[in-house]
mmCIF file of C-alpha atoms in Angstrom:
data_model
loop_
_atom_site.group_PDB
_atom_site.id
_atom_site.type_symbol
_atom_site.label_atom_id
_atom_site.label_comp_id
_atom_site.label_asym_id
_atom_site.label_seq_id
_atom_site.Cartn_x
_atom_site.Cartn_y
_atom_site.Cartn_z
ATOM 1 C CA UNK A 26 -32.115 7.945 -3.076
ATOM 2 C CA UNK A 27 -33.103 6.807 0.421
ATOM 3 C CA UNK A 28 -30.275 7.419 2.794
ATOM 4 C CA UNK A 29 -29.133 5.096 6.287
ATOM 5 C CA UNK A 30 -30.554 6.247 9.400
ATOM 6 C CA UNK A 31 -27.633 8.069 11.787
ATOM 7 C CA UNK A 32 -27.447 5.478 13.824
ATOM 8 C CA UNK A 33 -26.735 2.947 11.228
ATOM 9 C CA UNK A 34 -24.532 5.376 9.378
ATOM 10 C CA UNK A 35 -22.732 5.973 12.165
ATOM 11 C CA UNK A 36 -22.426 2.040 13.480
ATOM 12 C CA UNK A 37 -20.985 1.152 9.721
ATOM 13 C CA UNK A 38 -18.311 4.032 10.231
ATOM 14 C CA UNK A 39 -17.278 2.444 13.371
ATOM 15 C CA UNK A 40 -17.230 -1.183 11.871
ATOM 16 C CA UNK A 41 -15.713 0.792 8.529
ATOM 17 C CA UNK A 42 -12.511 2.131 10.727
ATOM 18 C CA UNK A 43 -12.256 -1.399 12.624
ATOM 19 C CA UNK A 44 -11.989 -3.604 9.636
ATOM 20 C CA UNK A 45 -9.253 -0.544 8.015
ATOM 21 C CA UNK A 46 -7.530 -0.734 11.170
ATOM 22 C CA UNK A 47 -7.247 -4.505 10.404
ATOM 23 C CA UNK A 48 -6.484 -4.421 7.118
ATOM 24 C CA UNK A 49 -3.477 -2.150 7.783
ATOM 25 C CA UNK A 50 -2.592 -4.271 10.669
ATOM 26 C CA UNK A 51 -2.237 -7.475 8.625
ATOM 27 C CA UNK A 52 -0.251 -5.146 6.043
ATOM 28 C CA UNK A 53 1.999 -4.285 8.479
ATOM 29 C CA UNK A 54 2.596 -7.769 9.093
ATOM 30 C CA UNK A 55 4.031 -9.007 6.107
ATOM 31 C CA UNK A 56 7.025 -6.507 5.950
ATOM 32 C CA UNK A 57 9.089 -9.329 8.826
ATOM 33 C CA UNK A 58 7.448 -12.471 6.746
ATOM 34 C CA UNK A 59 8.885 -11.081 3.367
ATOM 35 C CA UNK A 60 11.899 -10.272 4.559
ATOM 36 C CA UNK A 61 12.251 -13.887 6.002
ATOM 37 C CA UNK A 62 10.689 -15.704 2.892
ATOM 38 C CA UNK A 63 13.033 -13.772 0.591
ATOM 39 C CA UNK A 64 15.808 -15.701 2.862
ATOM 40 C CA UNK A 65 14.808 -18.517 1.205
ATOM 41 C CA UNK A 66 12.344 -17.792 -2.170
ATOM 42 C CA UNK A 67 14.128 -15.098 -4.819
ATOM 43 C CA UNK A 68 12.355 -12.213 -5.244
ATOM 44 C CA UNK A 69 10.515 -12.449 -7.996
ATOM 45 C CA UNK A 70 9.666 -15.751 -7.825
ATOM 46 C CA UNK A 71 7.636 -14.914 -3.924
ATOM 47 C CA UNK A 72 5.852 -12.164 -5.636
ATOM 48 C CA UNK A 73 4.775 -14.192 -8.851
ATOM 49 C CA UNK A 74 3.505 -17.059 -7.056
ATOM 50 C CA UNK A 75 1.692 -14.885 -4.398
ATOM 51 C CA UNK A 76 0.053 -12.241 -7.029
ATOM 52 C CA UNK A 77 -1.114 -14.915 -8.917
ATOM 53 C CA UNK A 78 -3.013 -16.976 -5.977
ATOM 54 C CA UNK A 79 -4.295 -13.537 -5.068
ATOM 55 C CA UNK A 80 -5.516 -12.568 -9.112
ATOM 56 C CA UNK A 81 -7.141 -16.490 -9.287
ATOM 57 C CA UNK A 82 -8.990 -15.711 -6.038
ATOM 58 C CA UNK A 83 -9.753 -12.201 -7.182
ATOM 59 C CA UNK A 84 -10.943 -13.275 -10.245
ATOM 60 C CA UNK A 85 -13.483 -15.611 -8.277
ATOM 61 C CA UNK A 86 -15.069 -13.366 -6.271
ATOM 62 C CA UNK A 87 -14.598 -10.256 -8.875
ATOM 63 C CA UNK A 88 -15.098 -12.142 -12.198
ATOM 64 C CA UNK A 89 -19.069 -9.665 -13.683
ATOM 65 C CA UNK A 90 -16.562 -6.883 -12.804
ATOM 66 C CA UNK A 91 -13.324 -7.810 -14.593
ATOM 67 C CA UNK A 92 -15.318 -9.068 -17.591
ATOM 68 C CA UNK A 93 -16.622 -5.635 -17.761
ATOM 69 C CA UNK A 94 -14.025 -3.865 -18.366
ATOM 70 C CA UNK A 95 -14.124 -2.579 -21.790
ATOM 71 C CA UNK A 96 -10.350 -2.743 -24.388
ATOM 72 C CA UNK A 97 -9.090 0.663 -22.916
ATOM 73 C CA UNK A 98 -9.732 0.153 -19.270
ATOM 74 C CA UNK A 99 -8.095 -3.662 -19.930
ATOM 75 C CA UNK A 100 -4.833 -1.426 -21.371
ATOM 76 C CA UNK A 101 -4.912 1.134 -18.654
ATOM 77 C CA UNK A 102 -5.188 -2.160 -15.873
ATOM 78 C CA UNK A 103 -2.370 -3.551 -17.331
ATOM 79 C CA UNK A 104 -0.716 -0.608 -17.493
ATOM 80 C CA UNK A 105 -0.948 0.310 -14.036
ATOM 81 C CA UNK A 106 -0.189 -3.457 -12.670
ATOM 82 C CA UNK A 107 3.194 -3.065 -15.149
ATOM 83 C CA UNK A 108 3.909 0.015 -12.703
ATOM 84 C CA UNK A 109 2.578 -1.586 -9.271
ATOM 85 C CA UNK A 110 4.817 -4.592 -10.035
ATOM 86 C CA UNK A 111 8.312 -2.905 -10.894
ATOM 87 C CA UNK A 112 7.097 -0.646 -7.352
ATOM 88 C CA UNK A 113 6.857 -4.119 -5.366
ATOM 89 C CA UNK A 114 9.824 -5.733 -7.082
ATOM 90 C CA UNK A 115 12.476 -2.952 -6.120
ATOM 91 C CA UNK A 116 10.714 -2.770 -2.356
ATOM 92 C CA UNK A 117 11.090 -6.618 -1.889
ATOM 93 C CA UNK A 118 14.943 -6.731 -2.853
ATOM 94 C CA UNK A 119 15.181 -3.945 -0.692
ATOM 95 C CA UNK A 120 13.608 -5.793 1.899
ATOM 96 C CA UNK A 121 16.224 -8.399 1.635
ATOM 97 C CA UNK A 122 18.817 -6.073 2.899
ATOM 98 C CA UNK A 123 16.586 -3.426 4.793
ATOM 99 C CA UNK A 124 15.217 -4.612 8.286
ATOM 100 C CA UNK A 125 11.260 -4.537 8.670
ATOM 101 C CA UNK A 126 11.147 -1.575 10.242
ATOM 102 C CA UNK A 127 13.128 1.015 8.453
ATOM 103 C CA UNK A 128 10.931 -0.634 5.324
ATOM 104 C CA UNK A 129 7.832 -0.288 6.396
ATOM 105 C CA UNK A 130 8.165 3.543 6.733
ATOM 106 C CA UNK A 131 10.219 4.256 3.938
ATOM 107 C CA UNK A 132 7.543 2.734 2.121
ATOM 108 C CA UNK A 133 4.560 4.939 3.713
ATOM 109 C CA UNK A 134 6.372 8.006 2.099
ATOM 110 C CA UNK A 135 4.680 7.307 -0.432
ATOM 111 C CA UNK A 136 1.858 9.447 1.566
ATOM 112 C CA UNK A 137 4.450 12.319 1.182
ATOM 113 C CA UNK A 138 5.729 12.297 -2.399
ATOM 114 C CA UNK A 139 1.806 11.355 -3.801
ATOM 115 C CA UNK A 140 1.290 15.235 -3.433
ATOM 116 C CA UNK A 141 4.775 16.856 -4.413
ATOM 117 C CA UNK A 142 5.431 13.927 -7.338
ATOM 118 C CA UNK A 143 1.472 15.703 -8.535
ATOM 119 C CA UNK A 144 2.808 19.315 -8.234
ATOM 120 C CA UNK A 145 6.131 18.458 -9.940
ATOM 121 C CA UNK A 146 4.709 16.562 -12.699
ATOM 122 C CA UNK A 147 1.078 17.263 -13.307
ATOM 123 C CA UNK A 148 1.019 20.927 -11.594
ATOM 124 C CA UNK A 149 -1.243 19.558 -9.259
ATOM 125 C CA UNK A 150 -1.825 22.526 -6.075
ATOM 126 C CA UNK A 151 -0.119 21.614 -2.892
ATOM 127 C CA UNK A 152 -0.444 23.350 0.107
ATOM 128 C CA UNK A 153 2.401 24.327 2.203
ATOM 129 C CA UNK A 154 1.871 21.710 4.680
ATOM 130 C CA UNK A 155 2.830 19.261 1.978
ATOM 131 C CA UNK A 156 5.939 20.680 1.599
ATOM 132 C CA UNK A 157 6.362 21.108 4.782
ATOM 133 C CA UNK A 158 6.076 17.305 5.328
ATOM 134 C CA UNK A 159 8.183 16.787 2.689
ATOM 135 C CA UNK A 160 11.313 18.092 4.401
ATOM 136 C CA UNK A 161 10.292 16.788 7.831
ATOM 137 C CA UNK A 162 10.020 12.996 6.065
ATOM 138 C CA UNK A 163 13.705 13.362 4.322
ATOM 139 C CA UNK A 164 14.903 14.225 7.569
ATOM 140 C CA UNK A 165 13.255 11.152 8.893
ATOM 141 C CA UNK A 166 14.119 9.366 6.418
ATOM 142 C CA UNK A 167 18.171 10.344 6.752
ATOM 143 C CA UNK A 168 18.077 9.351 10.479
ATOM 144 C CA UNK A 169 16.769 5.903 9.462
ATOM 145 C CA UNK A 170 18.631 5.080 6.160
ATOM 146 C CA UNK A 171 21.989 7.232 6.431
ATOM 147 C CA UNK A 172 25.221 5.733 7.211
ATOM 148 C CA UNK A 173 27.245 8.001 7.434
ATOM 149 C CA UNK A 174 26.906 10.279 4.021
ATOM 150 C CA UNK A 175 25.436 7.681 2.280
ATOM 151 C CA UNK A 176 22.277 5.682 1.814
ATOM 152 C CA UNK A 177 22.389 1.455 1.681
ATOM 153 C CA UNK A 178 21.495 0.264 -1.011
ATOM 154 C CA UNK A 179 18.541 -1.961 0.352
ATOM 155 C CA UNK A 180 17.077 1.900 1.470
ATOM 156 C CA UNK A 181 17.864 3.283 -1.553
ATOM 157 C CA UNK A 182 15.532 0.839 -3.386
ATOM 158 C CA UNK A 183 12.742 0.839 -1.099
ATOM 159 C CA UNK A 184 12.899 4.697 -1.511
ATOM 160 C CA UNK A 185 12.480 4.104 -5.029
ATOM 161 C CA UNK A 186 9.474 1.502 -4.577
ATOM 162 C CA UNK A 187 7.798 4.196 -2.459
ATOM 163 C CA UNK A 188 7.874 6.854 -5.368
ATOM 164 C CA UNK A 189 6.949 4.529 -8.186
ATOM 165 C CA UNK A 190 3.950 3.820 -5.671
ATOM 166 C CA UNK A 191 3.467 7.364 -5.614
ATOM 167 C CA UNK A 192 3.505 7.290 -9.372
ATOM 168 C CA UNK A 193 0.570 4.578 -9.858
ATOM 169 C CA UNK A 194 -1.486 6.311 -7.182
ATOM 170 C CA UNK A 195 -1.351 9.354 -9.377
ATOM 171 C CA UNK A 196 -1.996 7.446 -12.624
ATOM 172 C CA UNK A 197 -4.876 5.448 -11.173
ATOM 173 C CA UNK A 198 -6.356 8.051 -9.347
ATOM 174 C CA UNK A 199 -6.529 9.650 -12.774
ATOM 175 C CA UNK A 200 -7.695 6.441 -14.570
ATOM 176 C CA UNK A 201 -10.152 4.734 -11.935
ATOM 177 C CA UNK A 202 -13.817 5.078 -11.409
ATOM 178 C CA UNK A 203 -15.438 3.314 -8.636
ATOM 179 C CA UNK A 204 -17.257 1.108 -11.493
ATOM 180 C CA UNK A 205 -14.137 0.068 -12.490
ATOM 181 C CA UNK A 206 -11.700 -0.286 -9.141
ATOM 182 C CA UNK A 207 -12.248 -3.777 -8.702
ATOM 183 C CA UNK A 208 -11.997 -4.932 -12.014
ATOM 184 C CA UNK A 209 -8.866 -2.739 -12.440
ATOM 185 C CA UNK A 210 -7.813 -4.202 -8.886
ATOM 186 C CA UNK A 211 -7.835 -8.135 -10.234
ATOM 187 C CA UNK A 212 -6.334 -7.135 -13.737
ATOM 188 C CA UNK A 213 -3.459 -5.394 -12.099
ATOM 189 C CA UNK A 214 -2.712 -8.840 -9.409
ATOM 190 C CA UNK A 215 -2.534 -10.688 -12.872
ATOM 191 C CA UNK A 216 0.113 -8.616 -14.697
ATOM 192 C CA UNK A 217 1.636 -8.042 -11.956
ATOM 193 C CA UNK A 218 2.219 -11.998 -11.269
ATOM 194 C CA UNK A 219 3.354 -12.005 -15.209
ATOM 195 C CA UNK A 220 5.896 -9.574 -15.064
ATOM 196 C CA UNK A 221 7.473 -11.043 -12.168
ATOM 197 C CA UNK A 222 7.246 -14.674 -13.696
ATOM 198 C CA UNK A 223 9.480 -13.032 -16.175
ATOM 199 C CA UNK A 224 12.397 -12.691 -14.466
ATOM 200 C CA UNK A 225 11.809 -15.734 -12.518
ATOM 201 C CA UNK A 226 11.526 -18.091 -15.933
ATOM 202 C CA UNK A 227 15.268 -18.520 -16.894
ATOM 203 C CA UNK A 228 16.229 -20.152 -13.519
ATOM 204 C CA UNK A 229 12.909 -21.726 -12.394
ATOM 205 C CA UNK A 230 10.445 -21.132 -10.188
ATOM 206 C CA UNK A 231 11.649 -21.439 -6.776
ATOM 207 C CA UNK A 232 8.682 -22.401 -3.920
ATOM 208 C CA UNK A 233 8.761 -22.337 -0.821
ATOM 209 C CA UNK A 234 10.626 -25.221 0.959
ATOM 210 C CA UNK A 235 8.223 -26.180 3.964
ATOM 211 C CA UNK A 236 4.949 -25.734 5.603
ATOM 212 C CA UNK A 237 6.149 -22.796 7.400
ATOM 213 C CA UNK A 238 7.158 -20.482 4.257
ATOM 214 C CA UNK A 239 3.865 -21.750 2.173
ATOM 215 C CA UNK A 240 2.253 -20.459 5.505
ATOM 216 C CA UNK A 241 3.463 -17.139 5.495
ATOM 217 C CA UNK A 242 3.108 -16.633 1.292
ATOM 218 C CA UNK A 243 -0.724 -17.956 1.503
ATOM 219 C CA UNK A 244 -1.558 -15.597 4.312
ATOM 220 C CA UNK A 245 0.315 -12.477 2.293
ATOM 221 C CA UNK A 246 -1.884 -13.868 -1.185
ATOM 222 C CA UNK A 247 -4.975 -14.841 0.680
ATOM 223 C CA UNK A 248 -5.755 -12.336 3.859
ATOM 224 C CA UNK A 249 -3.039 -9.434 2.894
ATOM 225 C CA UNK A 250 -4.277 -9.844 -0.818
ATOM 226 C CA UNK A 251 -7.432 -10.052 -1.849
ATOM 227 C CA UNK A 252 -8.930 -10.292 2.004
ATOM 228 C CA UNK A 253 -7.637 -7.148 2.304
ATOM 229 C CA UNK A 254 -8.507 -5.795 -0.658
ATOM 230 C CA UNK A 255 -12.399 -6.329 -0.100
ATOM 231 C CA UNK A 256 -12.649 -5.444 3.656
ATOM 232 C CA UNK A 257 -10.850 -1.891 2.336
ATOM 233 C CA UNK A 258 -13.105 -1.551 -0.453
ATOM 234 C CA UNK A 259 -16.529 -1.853 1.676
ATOM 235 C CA UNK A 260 -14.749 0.137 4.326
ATOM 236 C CA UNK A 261 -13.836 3.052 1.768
ATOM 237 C CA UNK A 262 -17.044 3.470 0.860
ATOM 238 C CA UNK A 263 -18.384 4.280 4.592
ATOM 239 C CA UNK A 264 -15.375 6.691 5.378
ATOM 240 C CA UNK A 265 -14.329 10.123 4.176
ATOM 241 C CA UNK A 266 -10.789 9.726 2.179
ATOM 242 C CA UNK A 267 -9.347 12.270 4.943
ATOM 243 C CA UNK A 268 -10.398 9.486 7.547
ATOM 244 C CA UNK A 269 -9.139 6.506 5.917
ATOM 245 C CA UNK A 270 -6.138 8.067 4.919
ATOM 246 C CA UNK A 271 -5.182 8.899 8.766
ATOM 247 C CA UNK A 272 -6.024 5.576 10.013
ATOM 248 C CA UNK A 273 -4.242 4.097 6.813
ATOM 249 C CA UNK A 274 -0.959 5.624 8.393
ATOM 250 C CA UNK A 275 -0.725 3.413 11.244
ATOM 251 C CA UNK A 276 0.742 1.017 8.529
ATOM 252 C CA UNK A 277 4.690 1.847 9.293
ATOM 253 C CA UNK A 278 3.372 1.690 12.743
ATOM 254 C CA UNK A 279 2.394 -1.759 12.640
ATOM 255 C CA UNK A 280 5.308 -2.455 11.023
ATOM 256 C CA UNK A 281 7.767 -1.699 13.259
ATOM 257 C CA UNK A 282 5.880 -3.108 16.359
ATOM 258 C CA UNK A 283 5.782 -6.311 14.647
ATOM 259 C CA UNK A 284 9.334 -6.572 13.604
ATOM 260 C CA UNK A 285 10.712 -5.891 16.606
ATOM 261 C CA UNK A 286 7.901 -8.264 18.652
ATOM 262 C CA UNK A 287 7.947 -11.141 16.323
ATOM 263 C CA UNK A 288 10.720 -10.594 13.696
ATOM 264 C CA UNK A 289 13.938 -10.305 16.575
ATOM 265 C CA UNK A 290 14.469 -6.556 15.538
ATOM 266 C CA UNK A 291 15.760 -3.813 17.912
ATOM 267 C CA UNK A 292 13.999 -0.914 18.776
ATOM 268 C CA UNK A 293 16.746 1.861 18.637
ATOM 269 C CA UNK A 294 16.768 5.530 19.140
ATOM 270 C CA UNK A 295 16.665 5.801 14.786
ATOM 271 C CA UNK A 296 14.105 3.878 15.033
ATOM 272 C CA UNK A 297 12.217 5.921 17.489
ATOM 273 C CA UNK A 298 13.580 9.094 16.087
ATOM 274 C CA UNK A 299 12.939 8.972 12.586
ATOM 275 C CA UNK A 300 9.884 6.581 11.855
ATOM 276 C CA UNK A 301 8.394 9.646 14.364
ATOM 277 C CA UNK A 302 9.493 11.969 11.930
ATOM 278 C CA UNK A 303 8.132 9.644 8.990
ATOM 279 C CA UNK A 304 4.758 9.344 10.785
ATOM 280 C CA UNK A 305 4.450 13.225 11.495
ATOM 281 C CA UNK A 306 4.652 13.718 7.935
ATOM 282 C CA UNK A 307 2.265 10.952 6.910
ATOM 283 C CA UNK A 308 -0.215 12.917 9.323
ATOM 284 C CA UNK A 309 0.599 16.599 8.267
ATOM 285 C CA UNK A 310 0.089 15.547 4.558
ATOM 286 C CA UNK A 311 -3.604 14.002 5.426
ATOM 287 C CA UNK A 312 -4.318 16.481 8.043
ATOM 288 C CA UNK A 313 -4.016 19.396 5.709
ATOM 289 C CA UNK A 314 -7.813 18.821 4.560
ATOM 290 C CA UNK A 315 -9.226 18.448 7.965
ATOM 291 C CA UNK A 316 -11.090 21.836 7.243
ATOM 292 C CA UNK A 317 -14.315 20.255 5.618
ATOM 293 C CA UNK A 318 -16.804 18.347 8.107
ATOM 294 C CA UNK A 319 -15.514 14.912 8.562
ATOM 295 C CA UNK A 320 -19.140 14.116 9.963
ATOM 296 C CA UNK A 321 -20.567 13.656 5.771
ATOM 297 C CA UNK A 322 -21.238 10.660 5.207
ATOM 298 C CA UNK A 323 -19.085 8.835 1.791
ATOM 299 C CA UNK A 324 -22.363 9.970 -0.337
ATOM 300 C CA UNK A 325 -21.654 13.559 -0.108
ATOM 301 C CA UNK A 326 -17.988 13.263 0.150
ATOM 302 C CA UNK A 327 -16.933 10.283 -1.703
ATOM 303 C CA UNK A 328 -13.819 8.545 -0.846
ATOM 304 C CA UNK A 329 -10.677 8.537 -2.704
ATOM 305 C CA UNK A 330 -9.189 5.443 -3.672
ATOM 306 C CA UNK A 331 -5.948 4.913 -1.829
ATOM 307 C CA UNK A 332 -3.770 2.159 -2.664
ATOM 308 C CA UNK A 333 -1.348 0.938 -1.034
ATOM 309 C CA UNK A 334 1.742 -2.024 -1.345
ATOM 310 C CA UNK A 335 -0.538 -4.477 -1.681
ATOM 311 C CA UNK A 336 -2.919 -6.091 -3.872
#
């Protein structure tokens, strides 16, 4: 198999890290819009509407690939998007009473628990540093979320989203090839916009109320969707997992710089304190397998998938 020159090589793993960069920019967007659209649009009935503009447009562009997909890998997609949606329907009510912020990394601990939830329940190896991480992220995560000797409710739940996320990244990781990720990727948005259209039936579907909230849902379906979803499968396939894992954690980062820019949050010593906490941990769990050369190129060490909140 003829291989890229260096130089190209080397100028697609620059454009490869850009476009993640992007990608978990625009992520870290959405955690202010959905906590502002959820003001106005229940739950369930935001996520069904948006997951199922993103699995039509999906569909589109990924339609040989989902037709593909033979009975069991159909069973283990909608398996997986049953999983990914009860993950994004407990971190969206949280969102309603969590600020931004304090979501955005109490959802990247899902970086964290990915490795311990493996050891625990599929006696994966960890290394120390993962456990490590582990107790400097619940200490970051008890200077964001505690009050007092307790944990709000709205935390609570996003805590929970981030290990069910933890969960499907474990199931797909052992259920995904990278013949099948994009097919899997578009059958997942479409159960997932089911199963929330289930609890959003009985009362209605709610939509949004003006240009404004259409605005923000189209941009989280459209560009945070499936936009994303393509831009961080071509760039994935140019970068080592180790390096698109680290700049992946910038997510919470994002986050929090856009909440308190453009979503009126304050940036408080919690904050500061324990999303640096959160982040170190993110870092030390991807970090640990800095000791191969980053410098291969995908071909000789082939990329992981790694999902994230969105679809």
């Amino acid at each position: 198999m003829a291989t890229a020159p260096p130089q190209a090589a080397s100028g697609h793993a620059r454009l490869a890290v850009f476009l993640l960069l992007a990608v978990t920019a625009v992520w870290g967007s959405t955690f202010f819009l959905i906590r502002d659209l959820v003001e106005h649009v229940p739950s369930a009935d935001f996520l069904a509407v948006r997951f199922g503009i993103a699995a039509v447009l999906m569909f589109a562009v990924f339609r040989r690939q989902t037709l593909a997909l033979t009975r069991r890998e159909l069973t283990l997609g909608a398996a997986l998007g049953v999983l990914y949606a009860v993950a994004q329907l407990l971190q969206t009510v949280g969102l309603e009473t969590t600020a931004a912020s304090v979501s955005g990394f109490l959802t990247g601990t899902y970086i964290v628990l990915t490795p311990v939830l493996g050891a625990l329940l599929l006696r994966d190896h960890v290394p120390r540093a993962a456990w490590v991480a582990a107790t400097i992220a619940m200490v970051g995560i008890g200077v964001l979320s505690l009050q007092g000797l307790a944990m709000g409710f709205g935390e609570a739940l996003t805590l929970g989203s981030a290990a069910v996320y933890a969960l499907h990244i474990l199931a797909l990781g052992r259920w995904s090839t990278p013949g099948t990720a994009l097919g899997l990727s578009t059958v997942q948005a479409a159960v997932i916009a089911v199963v929330c259209l289930l609890p959003a039936l009985p009362g209605g579907v709610a939509l949004p109320a003006t240009g404004g909230q259409w605005a923000s849902l189209l941009y989280m379906a459209v560009f945070a969707g499936a936009g994303a979803l393509i831009a961080q499968t071509w760039a994935q396939a140019h970068l080592t997992a180790t390096r698109a894992a680290i700049v992946m954690a910038m997510e919470p980062v994002f986050a929090a710089l856009f909440a308190v820019v453009l979503g009126g949050e304050s940036l408080t010593w919690r904050l500061l304190l324990g999303g640096g906490l959160v982040l170190t941990a993110m870092y030390l769990v991807e970090l640990r397998g800095t000791d191969h050369d980053d410098t291969v190129s995908a071909l000789e060490d082939p990329p992981a998938e790694i999902l994230h909140h969105d679809v």
